[in-house]
PDB file of C-alpha atoms in Angstrom:
ATOM      1  CA  MET A  13       0.391  -0.402  -0.058  1.00 41.00           C
ATOM      2  CA  LYS A  14       0.921   3.524  -0.729  1.00 41.00           C
ATOM      3  CA  SER A  15      -0.596   6.360   0.890  1.00 47.00           C
ATOM      4  CA  PRO A  16       0.714   9.820   1.487  1.00 43.00           C
ATOM      5  CA  GLY A  17       1.730  10.291   5.059  1.00 48.00           C
ATOM      6  CA  LEU A  18       1.169   6.559   6.390  1.00 48.00           C
ATOM      7  CA  LEU A  19       3.552   3.986   7.520  1.00 44.00           C
ATOM      8  CA  PRO A  20       2.762   0.569   7.154  1.00 42.00           C
ATOM      9  CA  SER A  21       3.488  -1.352  10.153  1.00 40.00           C
ATOM     10  CA  SER A  22       4.859  -5.255   9.919  1.00 35.00           C
ATOM     11  CA  SER A  23       1.489  -6.289   8.893  1.00 41.00           C
ATOM     12  CA  PRO A  24       0.091  -4.986   5.236  1.00 44.00           C
ATOM     13  CA  GLN A  25      -3.312  -4.588   7.398  1.00 64.00           C
ATOM     14  CA  HIS A  26      -2.267  -2.366  10.304  1.00 66.00           C
ATOM     15  CA  TRP A  27      -1.364   1.325   9.774  1.00 65.00           C
ATOM     16  CA  LEU A  28       0.688   3.991  11.987  1.00 63.00           C
ATOM     17  CA  THR A  29      -0.078   7.821  11.248  1.00 62.00           C
ATOM     18  CA  ALA A  30       3.853   9.829  10.325  1.00 53.00           C
ATOM     19  CA  SER A  31       2.133  12.540  12.064  1.00 64.00           C
ATOM     20  CA  ASP A  32       1.878  14.035  15.787  1.00 68.00           C
ATOM     21  CA  LEU A  33      -1.017  12.153  16.347  1.00 80.00           C
ATOM     22  CA  ASP A  34      -0.913   8.720  18.008  1.00 87.00           C
ATOM     23  CA  LEU A  35      -3.610   7.341  15.348  1.00 92.00           C
ATOM     24  CA  ALA A  36      -3.345   3.684  14.057  1.00 91.00           C
ATOM     25  CA  VAL A  37      -5.811   2.305  11.399  1.00 93.00           C
ATOM     26  CA  THR A  38      -6.534  -1.484  10.878  1.00 93.00           C
ATOM     27  CA  THR A  39      -8.133  -2.776   7.943  1.00 93.00           C
ATOM     28  CA  PHE A  40     -10.336  -6.002   7.413  1.00 91.00           C
ATOM     29  CA  GLY A  41     -11.170  -7.137   4.082  1.00 90.00           C
ATOM     30  CA  ALA A  42     -10.380  -5.861   0.910  1.00 89.00           C
ATOM     31  CA  VAL A  43     -10.049  -1.652   1.964  1.00 91.00           C
ATOM     32  CA  PRO A  44      -8.887   0.812  -0.596  1.00 90.00           C
ATOM     33  CA  ASP A  45      -6.078   2.430  -0.088  1.00 89.00           C
ATOM     34  CA  VAL A  46      -7.621   5.699  -0.507  1.00 91.00           C
ATOM     35  CA  ASP A  47      -9.907   4.503   2.618  1.00 91.00           C
ATOM     36  CA  VAL A  48      -7.230   4.248   4.997  1.00 91.00           C
ATOM     37  CA  THR A  49      -5.822   7.765   3.776  1.00 91.00           C
ATOM     38  CA  ARG A  50      -9.204   9.369   4.279  1.00 93.00           C
ATOM     39  CA  ALA A  51      -9.484   7.930   7.718  1.00 93.00           C
ATOM     40  CA  VAL A  52      -6.382   9.336   8.880  1.00 92.00           C
ATOM     41  CA  ARG A  53      -7.131  12.858   7.575  1.00 92.00           C
ATOM     42  CA  ALA A  54     -10.937  12.659   8.793  1.00 95.00           C
ATOM     43  CA  ILE A  55     -10.329  11.557  12.257  1.00 95.00           C
ATOM     44  CA  GLY A  56      -7.169  13.497  12.322  1.00 93.00           C
ATOM     45  CA  ARG A  57      -9.232  16.667  11.948  1.00 94.00           C
ATOM     46  CA  VAL A  58     -11.569  15.522  14.705  1.00 95.00           C
ATOM     47  CA  LEU A  59      -9.039  14.831  17.269  1.00 94.00           C
ATOM     48  CA  ARG A  60      -7.354  18.392  16.485  1.00 93.00           C
ATOM     49  CA  ARG A  61     -10.480  20.316  16.875  1.00 94.00           C
ATOM     50  CA  HIS A  62     -11.433  19.003  19.960  1.00 93.00           C
ATOM     51  CA  HIS A  63      -7.198  19.143  21.153  1.00 91.00           C
ATOM     52  CA  LEU A  64      -7.086  15.779  22.020  1.00 90.00           C
ATOM     53  CA  ASP A  65      -3.744  14.019  21.375  1.00 85.00           C
ATOM     54  CA  ALA A  66      -5.132  10.174  23.316  1.00 87.00           C
ATOM     55  CA  ALA A  67      -4.220   7.232  21.434  1.00 90.00           C
ATOM     56  CA  THR A  68      -6.787   6.465  18.408  1.00 93.00           C
ATOM     57  CA  ARG A  69      -7.509   3.393  17.107  1.00 94.00           C
ATOM     58  CA  VAL A  70      -9.626   3.126  13.769  1.00 95.00           C
ATOM     59  CA  ARG A  71     -10.836  -0.059  12.026  1.00 95.00           C
ATOM     60  CA  VAL A  72     -12.523  -0.284   8.941  1.00 95.00           C
ATOM     61  CA  THR A  73     -14.060  -3.379   7.842  1.00 93.00           C
ATOM     62  CA  ALA A  74     -14.758  -4.121   4.037  1.00 91.00           C
ATOM     63  CA  PRO A  75     -17.997  -6.281   3.384  1.00 87.00           C
ATOM     64  CA  GLY A  76     -17.217  -9.579   1.746  1.00 81.00           C
ATOM     65  CA  ASP A  77     -20.372  -8.721  -0.552  1.00 80.00           C
ATOM     66  CA  ALA A  78     -20.062  -6.010  -2.549  1.00 74.00           C
ATOM     67  CA  ASP A  79     -23.491  -4.593  -1.923  1.00 78.00           C
ATOM     68  CA  ALA A  80     -23.096  -4.693   2.082  1.00 85.00           C
ATOM     69  CA  ALA A  81     -22.143  -1.913   4.374  1.00 89.00           C
ATOM     70  CA  THR A  82     -18.643  -0.881   5.341  1.00 93.00           C
ATOM     71  CA  VAL A  83     -18.344  -0.817   8.718  1.00 93.00           C
ATOM     72  CA  VAL A  84     -15.913   2.159  10.629  1.00 95.00           C
ATOM     73  CA  GLN A  85     -15.207   1.828  14.370  1.00 96.00           C
ATOM     74  CA  ALA A  86     -13.122   4.327  16.132  1.00 97.00           C
ATOM     75  CA  ASN A  87     -12.032   4.297  19.857  1.00 96.00           C
ATOM     76  CA  VAL A  88     -10.423   7.164  21.883  1.00 95.00           C
ATOM     77  CA  ARG A  89     -10.365   8.257  25.226  1.00 87.00           C
ATOM     78  CA  CYS A  90     -11.802  11.907  26.004  1.00 80.00           C
ATOM     79  CA  ARG A  91     -10.823  13.469  28.915  1.00 74.00           C
ATOM     80  CA  GLY A  92     -10.500  10.069  30.723  1.00 78.00           C
ATOM     81  CA  LEU A  93     -13.197   8.834  29.185  1.00 84.00           C
ATOM     82  CA  ALA A  94     -13.253   5.863  26.890  1.00 91.00           C
ATOM     83  CA  THR A  95     -15.116   6.900  24.002  1.00 93.00           C
ATOM     84  CA  ARG A  96     -16.300   4.551  20.787  1.00 95.00           C
ATOM     85  CA  VAL A  97     -18.334   5.439  17.677  1.00 95.00           C
ATOM     86  CA  GLN A  98     -19.113   2.688  15.233  1.00 94.00           C
ATOM     87  CA  VAL A  99     -21.167   3.368  11.638  1.00 92.00           C
ATOM     88  CA  PRO A 100     -21.767   1.502   8.814  1.00 91.00           C
ATOM     89  CA  GLY A 101     -22.173   2.760   5.427  1.00 91.00           C
ATOM     90  CA  PRO A 102     -21.322   2.669   1.349  1.00 90.00           C
ATOM     91  CA  GLY A 103     -17.711   2.176   0.652  1.00 83.00           C
ATOM     92  CA  GLY A 104     -15.803   5.642   0.210  1.00 81.00           C
ATOM     93  CA  PHE A 105     -18.595   7.407   2.778  1.00 92.00           C
ATOM     94  CA  ALA A 106     -18.408   5.299   5.970  1.00 94.00           C
ATOM     95  CA  VAL A 107     -14.859   6.852   6.923  1.00 94.00           C
ATOM     96  CA  THR A 108     -16.679  10.235   6.521  1.00 95.00           C
ATOM     97  CA  PHE A 109     -20.223   9.216   8.363  1.00 94.00           C
ATOM     98  CA  ALA A 110     -17.309   7.901  11.174  1.00 95.00           C
ATOM     99  CA  ALA A 111     -15.808  10.929  11.638  1.00 96.00           C
ATOM    100  CA  GLU A 112     -18.880  13.299  11.659  1.00 95.00           C
ATOM    101  CA  ARG A 113     -20.343  11.039  14.245  1.00 94.00           C
ATOM    102  CA  LEU A 114     -16.989  11.247  16.350  1.00 95.00           C
ATOM    103  CA  ASP A 115     -17.286  15.297  15.969  1.00 95.00           C
ATOM    104  CA  ARG A 116     -20.788  15.112  17.705  1.00 92.00           C
ATOM    105  CA  GLN A 117     -19.895  12.485  20.101  1.00 91.00           C
ATOM    106  CA  LEU A 118     -17.254  14.614  21.240  1.00 92.00           C
ATOM    107  CA  ALA A 119     -18.967  17.516  21.216  1.00 90.00           C
ATOM    108  CA  ARG A 120     -21.894  16.125  23.389  1.00 86.00           C
ATOM    109  CA  LEU A 121     -19.822  14.403  25.856  1.00 84.00           C
ATOM    110  CA  ALA A 122     -18.144  18.036  26.911  1.00 83.00           C
ATOM    111  CA  THR A 123     -21.815  18.710  27.767  1.00 81.00           C
ATOM    112  CA  THR A 124     -24.997  17.166  29.586  1.00 69.00           C
ATOM    113  CA  GLN A 125     -26.568  16.077  26.616  1.00 75.00           C
ATOM    114  CA  SER A 126     -27.887  12.226  25.853  1.00 72.00           C
ATOM    115  CA  ARG A 127     -27.766  10.688  22.556  1.00 74.00           C
ATOM    116  CA  ALA A 128     -30.830  11.223  20.583  1.00 72.00           C
ATOM    117  CA  TRP A 129     -32.918   8.051  20.017  1.00 71.00           C
ATOM    118  CA  PRO A 130     -33.918   6.688  17.524  1.00 72.00           C
ATOM    119  CA  ASP A 131     -30.884   7.241  15.581  1.00 77.00           C
ATOM    120  CA  PRO A 132     -31.257   7.937  11.652  1.00 74.00           C
ATOM    121  CA  ALA A 133     -27.615   7.417  11.369  1.00 73.00           C
ATOM    122  CA  ARG A 134     -27.671   3.980  12.766  1.00 75.00           C
ATOM    123  CA  PRO A 135     -31.192   2.241  12.597  1.00 73.00           C
ATOM    124  CA  PRO A 136     -31.703  -1.055  14.860  1.00 76.00           C
ATOM    125  CA  LEU A 137     -30.084  -4.168  13.471  1.00 85.00           C
ATOM    126  CA  ALA A 138     -33.571  -5.824  13.745  1.00 88.00           C
ATOM    127  CA  ARG A 139     -35.293  -8.108  11.066  1.00 90.00           C
ATOM    128  CA  VAL A 140     -36.619 -11.331  10.815  1.00 94.00           C
ATOM    129  CA  THR A 141     -34.111 -14.028   9.330  1.00 93.00           C
ATOM    130  CA  GLU A 142     -33.375 -17.594   9.127  1.00 94.00           C
ATOM    131  CA  PRO A 143     -31.529 -18.629  12.171  1.00 92.00           C
ATOM    132  CA  ARG A 144     -28.135 -17.188  12.257  1.00 95.00           C
ATOM    133  CA  PRO A 145     -24.820 -18.527  13.770  1.00 96.00           C
ATOM    134  CA  ILE A 146     -23.005 -17.382  16.840  1.00 97.00           C
ATOM    135  CA  VAL A 147     -19.832 -16.221  15.179  1.00 96.00           C
ATOM    136  CA  ARG A 148     -18.217 -14.135  18.294  1.00 95.00           C
ATOM    137  CA  ARG A 149     -18.185 -14.539  21.850  1.00 96.00           C
ATOM    138  CA  LYS A 150     -17.303 -11.575  23.981  1.00 96.00           C
ATOM    139  CA  ARG A 151     -16.225 -12.771  27.582  1.00 96.00           C
ATOM    140  CA  CYS A 152     -16.304  -9.865  29.918  1.00 94.00           C
ATOM    141  CA  ALA A 153     -15.506  -8.570  33.733  1.00 95.00           C
ATOM    142  CA  LEU A 154     -18.508  -7.143  33.996  1.00 96.00           C
ATOM    143  CA  ARG A 155     -19.063  -3.678  35.454  1.00 96.00           C
ATOM    144  CA  THR A 156     -20.770  -3.736  38.493  1.00 97.00           C
ATOM    145  CA  GLY A 157     -22.958  -0.238  38.895  1.00 95.00           C
ATOM    146  CA  THR A 158     -26.171   1.441  38.947  1.00 91.00           C
ATOM    147  CA  PRO A 159     -28.271   1.821  35.919  1.00 89.00           C
ATOM    148  CA  VAL A 160     -27.047   5.530  35.732  1.00 87.00           C
ATOM    149  CA  GLU A 161     -23.449   4.554  35.410  1.00 91.00           C
ATOM    150  CA  ALA A 162     -24.260   1.863  32.913  1.00 93.00           C
ATOM    151  CA  THR A 163     -26.253   4.172  30.494  1.00 89.00           C
ATOM    152  CA  ALA A 164     -23.368   6.585  30.932  1.00 88.00           C
ATOM    153  CA  VAL A 165     -21.164   3.710  29.676  1.00 92.00           C
ATOM    154  CA  MET A 166     -23.564   2.626  27.074  1.00 92.00           C
ATOM    155  CA  ASP A 167     -23.894   6.402  25.770  1.00 89.00           C
ATOM    156  CA  ALA A 168     -20.185   7.047  25.675  1.00 91.00           C
ATOM    157  CA  MET A 169     -19.413   4.040  23.797  1.00 93.00           C
ATOM    158  CA  ASP A 170     -22.158   4.155  21.035  1.00 92.00           C
ATOM    159  CA  TYR A 171     -23.871   0.826  22.192  1.00 93.00           C
ATOM    160  CA  ASP A 172     -27.453   0.350  21.510  1.00 91.00           C
ATOM    161  CA  ALA A 173     -27.509  -2.028  24.748  1.00 95.00           C
ATOM    162  CA  TYR A 174     -24.956  -2.424  27.212  1.00 97.00           C
ATOM    163  CA  LEU A 175     -24.671  -5.769  29.947  1.00 98.00           C
ATOM    164  CA  PHE A 176     -23.481  -5.069  33.669  1.00 97.00           C
ATOM    165  CA  ILE A 177     -24.002  -6.306  37.125  1.00 96.00           C
ATOM    166  CA  ASP A 178     -26.590  -4.574  38.839  1.00 93.00           C
ATOM    167  CA  ARG A 179     -25.364  -3.183  42.148  1.00 92.00           C
ATOM    168  CA  GLU A 180     -28.713  -3.363  43.905  1.00 88.00           C
ATOM    169  CA  SER A 181     -29.708  -6.693  42.698  1.00 87.00           C
ATOM    170  CA  GLY A 182     -26.476  -8.142  42.515  1.00 92.00           C
ATOM    171  CA  THR A 183     -26.829  -9.972  39.077  1.00 92.00           C
ATOM    172  CA  GLU A 184     -26.829  -9.324  35.269  1.00 96.00           C
ATOM    173  CA  ALA A 185     -28.849  -6.244  34.011  1.00 96.00           C
ATOM    174  CA  VAL A 186     -29.113  -4.586  30.698  1.00 96.00           C
ATOM    175  CA  VAL A 187     -29.442  -1.225  29.948  1.00 94.00           C
ATOM    176  CA  HIS A 188     -30.526  -0.214  26.132  1.00 92.00           C
ATOM    177  CA  TRP A 189     -32.354   2.660  24.301  1.00 87.00           C
ATOM    178  CA  GLY A 190     -35.918   2.650  24.064  1.00 78.00           C
ATOM    179  CA  ASP A 191     -38.511   5.338  23.378  1.00 66.00           C
ATOM    180  CA  PRO A 192     -37.068   8.715  21.906  1.00 62.00           C
ATOM    181  CA  LEU A 193     -34.775  10.166  24.343  1.00 62.00           C
ATOM    182  CA  GLY A 194     -35.494   7.153  27.099  1.00 79.00           C
ATOM    183  CA  VAL A 195     -33.613   4.530  28.526  1.00 87.00           C
ATOM    184  CA  ARG A 196     -35.129   1.000  29.160  1.00 89.00           C
ATOM    185  CA  LEU A 197     -34.050  -1.617  31.975  1.00 91.00           C
ATOM    186  CA  ALA A 198     -33.984  -5.185  32.034  1.00 92.00           C
ATOM    187  CA  ARG A 199     -32.941  -7.445  34.902  1.00 92.00           C
ATOM    188  CA  GLN A 200     -32.867 -10.801  35.639  1.00 92.00           C
ATOM    189  CA  ASP A 201     -34.802 -10.251  38.927  1.00 82.00           C
ATOM    190  CA  ALA A 202     -37.567  -8.035  37.848  1.00 67.00           C
ATOM    191  CA  ALA A 203     -39.131  -7.289  41.315  1.00 61.00           C
ATOM    192  CA  VAL A 204     -36.233  -5.252  42.653  1.00 57.00           C
ATOM    193  CA  SER A 205     -37.127  -1.228  42.355  1.00 56.00           C
ATOM    194  CA  SER A 206     -35.210   1.117  40.229  1.00 56.00           C
ATOM    195  CA  PRO A 207     -35.284   5.275  39.767  1.00 54.00           C
ATOM    196  CA  SER A 208     -37.570   6.271  37.034  1.00 55.00           C
ATOM    197  CA  THR A 209     -34.754   8.181  35.255  1.00 56.00           C
ATOM    198  CA  VAL A 210     -31.294   7.936  34.589  1.00 54.00           C
ATOM    199  CA  ASN A 211     -29.385  10.522  33.423  1.00 54.00           C
ATOM    200  CA  SER A 212     -31.913  12.993  33.413  1.00 56.00           C
ATOM    201  CA  LEU A 213     -33.810  10.638  30.711  1.00 61.00           C
ATOM    202  CA  PRO A 214     -37.249   8.785  31.291  1.00 65.00           C
ATOM    203  CA  ARG A 215     -36.639   4.909  32.365  1.00 66.00           C
ATOM    204  CA  THR A 216     -38.935   2.329  31.896  1.00 79.00           C
ATOM    205  CA  MET A 217     -38.508  -1.067  33.405  1.00 79.00           C
ATOM    206  CA  ASP A 218     -39.348  -4.386  31.985  1.00 82.00           C
ATOM    207  CA  THR A 219     -41.826  -6.179  34.036  1.00 80.00           C
ATOM    208  CA  GLU A 220     -40.618  -9.494  33.238  1.00 87.00           C
ATOM    209  CA  PRO A 221     -37.699 -11.331  34.402  1.00 90.00           C
ATOM    210  CA  ALA A 222     -35.356 -11.970  31.628  1.00 95.00           C
ATOM    211  CA  PRO A 223     -36.290 -15.386  30.377  1.00 96.00           C
ATOM    212  CA  VAL A 224     -34.256 -18.670  30.884  1.00 97.00           C
ATOM    213  CA  LEU A 225     -32.947 -19.859  27.813  1.00 97.00           C
ATOM    214  CA  ASP A 226     -29.930 -22.140  26.217  1.00 96.00           C
ATOM    215  CA  GLU A 227     -28.056 -20.537  23.383  1.00 96.00           C
ATOM    216  CA  ASP A 228     -29.623 -21.913  20.457  1.00 96.00           C
ATOM    217  CA  ARG A 229     -33.032 -21.176  21.661  1.00 97.00           C
ATOM    218  CA  ALA A 230     -32.040 -17.466  22.375  1.00 98.00           C
ATOM    219  CA  ALA A 231     -30.783 -17.303  18.915  1.00 97.00           C
ATOM    220  CA  HIS A 232     -33.932 -18.713  17.501  1.00 97.00           C
ATOM    221  CA  ILE A 233     -35.808 -16.198  19.011  1.00 97.00           C
ATOM    222  CA  LEU A 234     -33.674 -13.209  18.267  1.00 97.00           C
ATOM    223  CA  CYS A 235     -33.750 -14.427  14.352  1.00 97.00           C
ATOM    224  CA  HIS A 236     -37.494 -15.345  14.340  1.00 97.00           C
ATOM    225  CA  HIS A 237     -38.682 -12.343  15.916  1.00 96.00           C
ATOM    226  CA  GLY A 238     -36.321 -10.150  13.898  1.00 95.00           C
ATOM    227  CA  LEU A 239     -34.873  -8.459  17.460  1.00 95.00           C
ATOM    228  CA  PRO A 240     -31.651  -6.342  17.514  1.00 93.00           C
ATOM    229  CA  PHE A 241     -30.582  -8.000  20.611  1.00 96.00           C
ATOM    230  CA  LEU A 242     -31.696 -10.495  23.321  1.00 97.00           C
ATOM    231  CA  PHE A 243     -31.009 -10.104  27.257  1.00 98.00           C
ATOM    232  CA  PHE A 244     -31.246 -13.746  28.648  1.00 98.00           C
ATOM    233  CA  THR A 245     -30.351 -15.747  31.690  1.00 97.00           C
ATOM    234  CA  ASP A 246     -28.178 -19.288  30.431  1.00 96.00           C
ATOM    235  CA  GLN A 247     -30.011 -21.924  31.680  1.00 94.00           C
ATOM    236  CA  THR A 248     -26.600 -23.770  32.485  1.00 93.00           C
ATOM    237  CA  ARG A 249     -24.941 -21.081  34.625  1.00 93.00           C
ATOM    238  CA  GLY A 250     -27.560 -19.018  35.553  1.00 95.00           C
ATOM    239  CA  ARG A 251     -25.899 -15.875  34.287  1.00 96.00           C
ATOM    240  CA  GLY A 252     -27.285 -12.819  32.209  1.00 97.00           C
ATOM    241  CA  ARG A 253     -26.114 -12.882  28.732  1.00 98.00           C
ATOM    242  CA  LEU A 254     -26.442 -10.182  25.912  1.00 98.00           C
ATOM    243  CA  LEU A 255     -26.855 -11.942  22.213  1.00 98.00           C
ATOM    244  CA  TYR A 256     -27.078  -9.494  19.572  1.00 97.00           C
ATOM    245  CA  ARG A 257     -26.821  -9.090  15.750  1.00 96.00           C
ATOM    246  CA  ARG A 258     -23.780  -8.200  13.618  1.00 93.00           C
ATOM    247  CA  TYR A 259     -23.976  -5.784  10.814  1.00 89.00           C
ATOM    248  CA  ASP A 260     -23.129  -9.062   8.560  1.00 88.00           C
ATOM    249  CA  GLY A 261     -26.058 -10.647   9.884  1.00 90.00           C
ATOM    250  CA  ASP A 262     -24.319 -13.185  12.103  1.00 94.00           C
ATOM    251  CA  LEU A 263     -24.339 -12.823  15.844  1.00 97.00           C
ATOM    252  CA  THR A 264     -22.208 -11.986  18.800  1.00 97.00           C
ATOM    253  CA  LEU A 265     -22.820 -13.377  22.531  1.00 98.00           C
ATOM    254  CA  VAL A 266     -21.796 -11.189  25.266  1.00 98.00           C
ATOM    255  CA  GLU A 267     -21.222 -13.317  28.687  1.00 96.00           C
ATOM    256  CA  PRO A 268     -19.528 -12.885  32.029  1.00 95.00           C
ATOM    257  CA  VAL A 269     -16.024 -14.140  32.113  1.00 91.00           C
ATOM    258  CA  HIS A 270     -16.435 -15.446  35.517  1.00 76.00           C
TER     259      HIS A 270
END
């Protein structure tokens, strides 16, 4: 690859900038050279605009199908807070979309404004399909906190749903975006009380406990009902898990590491 101002590392899929910024780009699939250059320039402009010099990592994933979307993800620390954006888009435009979204995200995090929902830039991955496989497992050391704290993480990391350990009940729970400018909370034990707002946003709590399922059944329900994600209790371990659909249509499972 030959891209102005870029230095390739030992792998041709990893790039480091030759500028004053600690900005690295990783590509997956057939990503054109011009998109690597565009990512460095566009994301670099955003970082300078917000006076950030923290390490930034950008991932550009080209689809296997020419008609599918390119996915761009950018991770950076803003004032000590881990921040992420992820955006799909047509090849040649996805990088621009990601830079614009990162710009808005950094500006918003400097205020008390919360993310708007529904999000026209990234609609939920909700569609009815045949059962799709679980192609990735994220085993995480879940954070323990309140719905307020979990919503703050979900917002900063540009997630649509976030799995955590609820401090009040001691069990797994999920916060996710619901009605416009609202947050929904689902717990393994729905009987536990909860505040009516989180981060000044109206909070709605699911009245039913998380369903007890195995992985195959959870995947079937998600696909059959066209859900973007599903929070459930694993019938073997009794722990809460979050199953969600990826941009390529396959599934990812988030589960506690312990």
